[in-house]
Amino acid sequence: MKAIGYTTKGAIDRADAFLDLEVDKPTATGHDILVKVAAVSINPVDTKVRQNRDATPEAPVVLGWDASGVVAAVGPDVTLFQVGDEVYYAGDITRAGSNSEFQLVDERIVGVKPKSLSFAESAALPLTTITAYEAFFDRLGIDRDGANKGDSILIIGAGGGVGSIGIQLAKAAGLTVIATASRPETEAWVRELGADHVINHREDMVAQTRALGMQQVDHIAIFNDMRHWDTAVELIRPQGGIVSIDDTHLPMEMAGMKTKAASLHWEFMFARAMHQTDDMIEQHNLLNYVADEIDAGRIRTTLDTVLSPINAENMREAHRLIEKGTAKGKVVVEGFE
């Protein structure tokens, strides 16, 4: 089968940053389904792995942990899907990725593709949806169905992929959303997605938040980087919670968290699959929930840019767009030739 991979890790500006490859088509066993891939979405995790995970000509790395497609075969233990089903999923970072014509993925982390969306529109969603959903409802303990209606949440880095779906999930749960954006186009984007207030994360966020009449906020999600840690600690209310998805090599002063009895949570959407947790199927359940919300018109795709077909040239361009750090919404590469 065709696949897009690399044999030497490193920068994206090299001609061999990605290569068009031929690799063996895998066989579904156990709880795995074999998906014929229709579209893939690119995330910052793809760029980080490409820069750091070793590869060789004998053992190329195939990235991609965000996809939509059609079930082509099922393992003997599969009960949730059958051949011909349209699906969307993020997969498992410890396994071969979705930048290939066919991919194996455990059925328990796969959702039924939204019926009202195209494959490209659907591929834009799984990784960021799982991340935002788990960050809010599993980590921070916000009630999905509205028991925390009226609470405030500050989403730092709201214009990116995770923030774009996060705004919508927070609004659906009844929260007042303060979104950060630093450019006119991303400010317009987050307002379009439902943000109640927009502030600039390149300026004094404490002053801007308090100018809105909010001395503190109930919940904070850091969806870009940890340079904003001190701001988050200042703004979180006593006994509130902060969730982050970012790697950090920066010092994180904890004295302010202690005196507020505030909590810090880490979200890593691959954790359930990596560690084969007993509740892996919750990713299947949440993806189905969001698909239903999309088909009901309450949540929309976060797709912004589509490149076609799926090949090395377009994969290099997609990674370049992500590494610029200015993308709003998601970048998707669609269709093998």
Short mmCIF file of C-alpha atoms in Angstrom, two decimals:
data_model
loop_
_atom_site.label_atom_id
_atom_site.label_comp_id
_atom_site.label_asym_id
_atom_site.label_seq_id
_atom_site.Cartn_x
_atom_site.Cartn_y
_atom_site.Cartn_z
CA MET A 1 0.00 0.00 0.00
CA LYS A 2 1.01 3.63 -0.38
CA ALA A 3 2.27 5.54 2.65
CA ILE A 4 3.90 8.87 3.43
CA GLY A 5 6.84 8.64 5.82
CA TYR A 6 10.36 9.72 6.58
CA THR A 7 13.68 7.93 6.95
CA THR A 8 15.63 10.79 8.55
CA LYS A 9 14.20 12.96 11.32
CA GLY A 10 14.64 16.71 11.20
CA ALA A 11 13.51 19.99 9.68
CA ILE A 12 10.60 20.27 7.26
CA ASP A 13 12.47 22.38 4.70
CA ARG A 14 14.41 19.35 3.38
CA ALA A 15 13.37 17.70 0.11
CA ASP A 16 13.38 14.32 1.89
CA ALA A 17 11.45 15.50 4.96
CA PHE A 18 8.71 13.19 3.66
CA LEU A 19 8.86 10.44 1.06
CA ASP A 20 6.25 8.56 -0.96
CA LEU A 21 6.65 4.94 0.15
CA GLU A 22 5.33 1.45 -0.53
CA VAL A 23 4.82 -0.58 2.66
CA ASP A 24 3.10 -3.83 3.58
CA LYS A 25 -0.66 -3.68 4.07
CA PRO A 26 -1.48 -4.80 7.64
CA THR A 27 -3.98 -7.45 8.74
CA ALA A 28 -6.67 -6.89 11.37
CA THR A 29 -6.50 -9.09 14.48
CA GLY A 30 -8.10 -8.93 17.94
CA HIS A 31 -10.00 -5.68 18.54
CA ASP A 32 -8.41 -3.96 15.55
CA ILE A 33 -10.26 -2.67 12.54
CA LEU A 34 -8.50 -2.01 9.23
CA VAL A 35 -9.51 1.39 7.88
CA LYS A 36 -9.16 2.52 4.28
CA VAL A 37 -8.01 6.08 4.94
CA ALA A 38 -9.85 8.90 3.15
CA ALA A 39 -8.44 12.02 4.85
CA VAL A 40 -5.90 12.91 7.53
CA SER A 41 -5.45 15.96 9.74
CA ILE A 42 -2.10 17.39 10.81
CA ASN A 43 -1.44 18.35 14.44
CA PRO A 44 1.51 19.81 16.37
CA VAL A 45 2.22 16.32 17.71
CA ASP A 46 3.02 15.20 14.14
CA THR A 47 5.66 17.90 13.78
CA LYS A 48 7.20 17.10 17.18
CA VAL A 49 7.46 13.40 16.40
CA ARG A 50 8.94 14.11 12.94
CA GLN A 51 11.64 16.26 14.51
CA ASN A 52 12.53 13.79 17.27
CA ARG A 53 11.65 10.15 16.48
CA ASP A 54 14.48 8.23 14.85
CA ALA A 55 13.93 6.51 11.51
CA THR A 56 16.01 4.63 8.94
CA PRO A 57 15.50 3.55 5.31
CA GLU A 58 14.83 0.05 6.66
CA ALA A 59 12.41 1.33 9.31
CA PRO A 60 10.65 4.48 8.05
CA VAL A 61 8.23 6.29 10.35
CA VAL A 62 4.65 6.83 9.18
CA LEU A 63 2.98 9.65 11.10
CA GLY A 64 -0.66 10.65 11.36
CA TRP A 65 -3.02 10.45 14.32
CA ASP A 66 -6.21 12.03 13.02
CA ALA A 67 -8.19 10.40 10.25
CA SER A 68 -11.47 9.43 8.66
CA GLY A 69 -12.20 6.54 6.37
CA VAL A 70 -14.12 3.33 5.75
CA VAL A 71 -13.75 0.01 7.58
CA ALA A 72 -12.17 -2.48 5.16
CA ALA A 73 -11.75 -5.45 7.52
CA VAL A 74 -12.28 -6.34 11.19
CA GLY A 75 -10.45 -8.52 13.70
CA PRO A 76 -12.21 -11.53 15.26
CA ASP A 77 -12.95 -9.74 18.55
CA VAL A 78 -14.51 -6.62 16.99
CA THR A 79 -18.12 -5.93 18.00
CA LEU A 80 -18.58 -2.18 17.43
CA PHE A 81 -18.05 -1.96 13.66
CA GLN A 82 -18.46 -3.89 10.45
CA VAL A 83 -17.00 -3.65 6.97
CA GLY A 84 -18.31 -0.57 5.14
CA ASP A 85 -18.82 1.62 8.22
CA GLU A 86 -17.59 5.21 7.92
CA VAL A 87 -15.44 6.16 10.92
CA TYR A 88 -13.23 8.87 12.41
CA TYR A 89 -10.51 8.51 15.04
CA ALA A 90 -7.17 9.74 16.37
CA GLY A 91 -5.48 6.40 16.99
CA ASP A 92 -2.48 5.46 19.11
CA ILE A 93 0.85 7.32 18.98
CA THR A 94 2.75 4.09 19.69
CA ARG A 95 1.52 2.50 16.42
CA ALA A 96 1.92 3.26 12.72
CA GLY A 97 -0.03 6.36 11.78
CA SER A 98 -2.79 7.25 9.35
CA ASN A 99 -0.61 8.70 6.57
CA SER A 100 -1.13 5.46 4.66
CA GLU A 101 -3.80 3.89 2.47
CA PHE A 102 -4.82 1.48 5.24
CA GLN A 103 -4.37 1.69 9.00
CA LEU A 104 -5.00 -0.60 11.96
CA VAL A 105 -6.75 0.98 14.94
CA ASP A 106 -8.40 -0.44 18.06
CA GLU A 107 -12.19 -0.23 17.71
CA ARG A 108 -12.52 1.14 21.26
CA ILE A 109 -10.95 4.49 20.30
CA VAL A 110 -12.90 4.90 17.04
CA GLY A 111 -16.16 6.79 16.51
CA VAL A 112 -18.89 6.68 13.88
CA LYS A 113 -18.17 9.47 11.37
CA PRO A 114 -20.66 12.38 11.49
CA LYS A 115 -23.18 11.72 8.73
CA SER A 116 -23.51 15.40 7.84
CA LEU A 117 -19.78 15.95 7.26
CA SER A 118 -17.41 15.04 4.46
CA PHE A 119 -14.37 12.86 5.15
CA ALA A 120 -12.13 15.97 5.17
CA GLU A 121 -14.44 17.82 7.58
CA SER A 122 -14.53 14.76 9.85
CA ALA A 123 -10.77 14.15 9.80
CA ALA A 124 -10.26 17.64 11.24
CA LEU A 125 -11.92 16.66 14.50
CA PRO A 126 -10.89 13.51 16.42
CA LEU A 127 -7.59 14.37 18.13
CA THR A 128 -8.59 17.89 19.10
CA THR A 129 -12.10 16.80 20.08
CA ILE A 130 -10.81 14.06 22.37
CA THR A 131 -8.25 16.45 23.85
CA ALA A 132 -10.72 19.25 24.60
CA TYR A 133 -13.45 16.88 25.79
CA GLU A 134 -11.14 15.04 28.19
CA ALA A 135 -9.56 18.31 29.36
CA PHE A 136 -12.91 19.83 30.33
CA PHE A 137 -15.07 16.91 31.37
CA ASP A 138 -12.60 14.27 32.60
CA ARG A 139 -9.75 16.39 33.97
CA LEU A 140 -11.44 19.59 35.21
CA GLY A 141 -14.63 17.75 36.15
CA ILE A 142 -16.98 20.13 34.35
CA ASP A 143 -20.41 18.61 33.77
CA ARG A 144 -21.06 18.06 30.06
CA ASP A 145 -24.80 18.38 30.49
CA GLY A 146 -24.95 21.80 32.10
CA ALA A 147 -24.66 21.41 35.88
CA ASN A 148 -21.87 24.03 35.78
CA LYS A 149 -23.88 26.44 33.66
CA GLY A 150 -22.70 30.01 34.22
CA ASP A 151 -19.16 29.07 35.24
CA SER A 152 -16.41 30.97 33.44
CA ILE A 153 -13.58 29.35 31.51
CA LEU A 154 -10.50 31.04 30.06
CA ILE A 155 -9.20 29.21 26.97
CA ILE A 156 -5.65 30.33 26.23
CA GLY A 157 -4.76 29.70 22.60
CA ALA A 158 -8.38 29.39 21.54
CA GLY A 159 -7.84 29.88 17.81
CA GLY A 160 -5.96 26.62 17.24
CA GLY A 161 -7.39 23.17 16.65
CA VAL A 162 -8.03 22.20 20.29
CA GLY A 163 -9.33 25.64 21.22
CA SER A 164 -11.66 25.75 18.22
CA ILE A 165 -13.56 22.65 19.29
CA GLY A 166 -13.07 23.51 22.97
CA ILE A 167 -15.01 26.76 22.61
CA GLN A 168 -17.95 24.84 21.21
CA LEU A 169 -17.88 22.11 23.86
CA ALA A 170 -17.67 24.70 26.64
CA LYS A 171 -20.59 26.68 25.24
CA ALA A 172 -22.64 23.50 24.87
CA ALA A 173 -22.01 22.84 28.57
CA GLY A 174 -23.33 26.31 29.43
CA LEU A 175 -20.04 28.01 30.30
CA THR A 176 -19.10 31.64 29.73
CA VAL A 177 -16.07 31.46 27.43
CA ILE A 178 -13.19 33.93 27.47
CA ALA A 179 -11.05 33.07 24.46
CA THR A 180 -7.60 34.39 23.67
CA ALA A 181 -6.50 35.35 20.17
CA SER A 182 -3.69 37.61 18.99
CA ARG A 183 -4.60 38.38 15.37
CA PRO A 184 -7.72 39.91 13.78
CA GLU A 185 -8.46 36.75 11.79
CA THR A 186 -8.25 34.47 14.82
CA GLU A 187 -10.31 36.90 16.91
CA ALA A 188 -13.03 36.76 14.25
CA TRP A 189 -12.73 32.96 14.14
CA VAL A 190 -13.20 32.42 17.89
CA ARG A 191 -16.14 34.83 17.99
CA GLU A 192 -17.73 32.92 15.12
CA LEU A 193 -17.34 29.70 17.12
CA GLY A 194 -19.21 31.22 20.07
CA ALA A 195 -16.70 32.87 22.41
CA ASP A 196 -18.41 35.36 24.75
CA HIS A 197 -15.28 37.50 25.22
CA VAL A 198 -11.94 37.71 23.41
CA ILE A 199 -8.66 38.91 24.91
CA ASN A 200 -5.12 39.05 23.49
CA HIS A 201 -2.62 36.57 24.96
CA ARG A 202 0.27 38.75 23.75
CA GLU A 203 -0.86 41.52 26.11
CA ASP A 204 -1.72 41.70 29.84
CA MET A 205 -4.41 39.03 30.20
CA VAL A 206 -4.98 39.74 33.88
CA ALA A 207 -5.87 43.37 33.19
CA GLN A 208 -8.00 42.43 30.18
CA THR A 209 -9.94 39.80 32.11
CA ARG A 210 -10.58 42.12 35.03
CA ALA A 211 -11.69 44.83 32.62
CA LEU A 212 -14.49 42.41 31.70
CA GLY A 213 -15.63 42.54 35.33
CA MET A 214 -14.11 39.17 36.26
CA GLN A 215 -11.60 39.27 39.10
CA GLN A 216 -10.99 35.54 38.70
CA VAL A 217 -12.25 32.68 36.53
CA ASP A 218 -13.56 29.25 37.48
CA HIS A 219 -11.59 27.14 35.00
CA ILE A 220 -8.54 27.70 32.77
CA ALA A 221 -7.35 25.65 29.79
CA ILE A 222 -3.85 26.32 28.45
CA PHE A 223 -3.95 25.17 24.83
CA ASN A 224 -0.85 26.88 23.48
CA ASP A 225 2.21 27.05 25.77
CA MET A 226 3.21 27.39 29.41
CA ARG A 227 4.62 30.91 29.16
CA HIS A 228 1.21 31.93 30.49
CA TRP A 229 1.50 29.90 33.70
CA ASP A 230 1.90 32.86 36.07
CA THR A 231 -1.11 34.57 34.47
CA ALA A 232 -3.19 31.43 34.89
CA VAL A 233 -2.25 31.11 38.57
CA GLU A 234 -3.18 34.75 39.17
CA LEU A 235 -6.56 34.42 37.47
CA ILE A 236 -7.76 31.03 38.71
CA ARG A 237 -10.28 31.24 41.53
CA PRO A 238 -9.62 29.54 44.87
CA GLN A 239 -10.32 25.81 44.49
CA GLY A 240 -10.49 26.19 40.70
CA GLY A 241 -8.66 24.05 38.17
CA ILE A 242 -6.12 24.59 35.40
CA VAL A 243 -5.59 22.05 32.61
CA SER A 244 -2.69 22.07 30.14
CA ILE A 245 -1.75 20.02 27.09
CA ASP A 246 1.71 21.49 26.53
CA ASP A 247 5.16 20.10 27.20
CA THR A 248 7.02 22.38 29.54
CA HIS A 249 10.66 23.01 30.34
CA LEU A 250 9.84 26.24 32.12
CA PRO A 251 9.71 26.70 35.90
CA MET A 252 6.18 26.50 37.30
CA GLU A 253 5.88 28.29 40.62
CA MET A 254 3.34 26.47 42.79
CA ALA A 255 3.03 28.70 45.85
CA GLY A 256 0.02 30.55 44.44
CA MET A 257 -1.68 27.26 43.58
CA LYS A 258 -1.17 25.96 47.10
CA THR A 259 -2.62 28.99 48.86
CA LYS A 260 -5.65 28.87 46.56
CA ALA A 261 -5.99 25.07 46.94
CA ALA A 262 -6.19 25.08 43.15
CA SER A 263 -5.52 22.02 41.01
CA LEU A 264 -3.36 21.40 37.94
CA HIS A 265 -4.30 18.70 35.44
CA TRP A 266 -2.42 17.34 32.44
CA GLU A 267 -4.32 16.15 29.40
CA PHE A 268 -2.74 13.71 26.93
CA MET A 269 -5.32 12.15 24.67
CA PHE A 270 -3.10 9.18 23.80
CA ALA A 271 -2.88 8.07 27.45
CA ARG A 272 -5.82 5.68 27.33
CA ALA A 273 -4.57 3.84 24.22
CA MET A 274 -0.89 3.89 25.26
CA HIS A 275 -1.65 2.33 28.63
CA GLN A 276 -4.60 0.18 27.54
CA THR A 277 -6.73 1.60 30.35
CA ASP A 278 -9.90 -0.13 31.41
CA ASP A 279 -11.95 2.81 30.14
CA MET A 280 -10.48 3.01 26.61
CA ILE A 281 -13.99 2.76 25.18
CA GLU A 282 -14.79 6.22 26.55
CA GLN A 283 -13.04 7.66 23.49
CA HIS A 284 -15.42 5.69 21.27
CA ASN A 285 -18.33 7.02 23.33
CA LEU A 286 -17.25 10.66 23.28
CA LEU A 287 -16.57 10.63 19.53
CA ASN A 288 -20.07 9.23 18.96
CA TYR A 289 -21.52 11.92 21.24
CA VAL A 290 -19.80 14.69 19.32
CA ALA A 291 -20.86 13.15 15.98
CA ASP A 292 -24.48 13.28 17.17
CA GLU A 293 -24.04 16.90 18.28
CA ILE A 294 -22.60 17.77 14.87
CA ASP A 295 -25.41 16.05 13.00
CA ALA A 296 -27.90 17.93 15.21
CA GLY A 297 -26.28 21.23 14.19
CA ARG A 298 -25.00 22.15 17.65
CA ILE A 299 -21.26 21.74 16.89
CA ARG A 300 -19.40 22.41 13.64
CA THR A 301 -16.20 21.17 12.08
CA THR A 302 -13.03 23.15 12.68
CA LEU A 303 -11.60 22.50 9.20
CA ASP A 304 -9.84 25.49 7.64
CA THR A 305 -7.47 24.26 4.91
CA VAL A 306 -7.62 21.19 2.62
CA LEU A 307 -4.70 19.91 0.52
CA SER A 308 -5.07 17.06 -1.98
CA PRO A 309 -3.93 14.40 -2.69
CA ILE A 310 -2.19 12.64 0.21
CA ASN A 311 1.44 12.62 -0.91
CA ALA A 312 4.86 13.68 0.34
CA GLU A 313 4.69 17.14 -1.24
CA ASN A 314 1.37 18.05 0.37
CA MET A 315 2.43 16.53 3.70
CA ARG A 316 5.49 18.80 3.74
CA GLU A 317 3.26 21.79 3.06
CA ALA A 318 0.80 20.79 5.80
CA HIS A 319 3.61 20.46 8.36
CA ARG A 320 5.01 23.80 7.25
CA LEU A 321 1.64 25.46 7.88
CA ILE A 322 1.39 23.94 11.35
CA GLU A 323 4.94 24.91 12.29
CA LYS A 324 4.26 28.54 11.40
CA GLY A 325 2.02 28.59 14.47
CA THR A 326 -0.54 30.91 12.91
CA ALA A 327 -3.10 28.40 11.66
CA LYS A 328 -6.70 28.85 12.71
CA GLY A 329 -8.68 25.66 12.80
CA LYS A 330 -7.31 22.53 11.16
CA VAL A 331 -5.23 21.56 8.13
CA VAL A 332 -6.34 18.36 6.35
CA VAL A 333 -4.78 16.35 3.52
CA GLU A 334 -7.33 14.31 1.56
CA GLY A 335 -7.38 11.40 -0.85
CA PHE A 336 -4.77 9.01 -2.23
CA GLU A 337 -4.31 9.09 -6.00
#
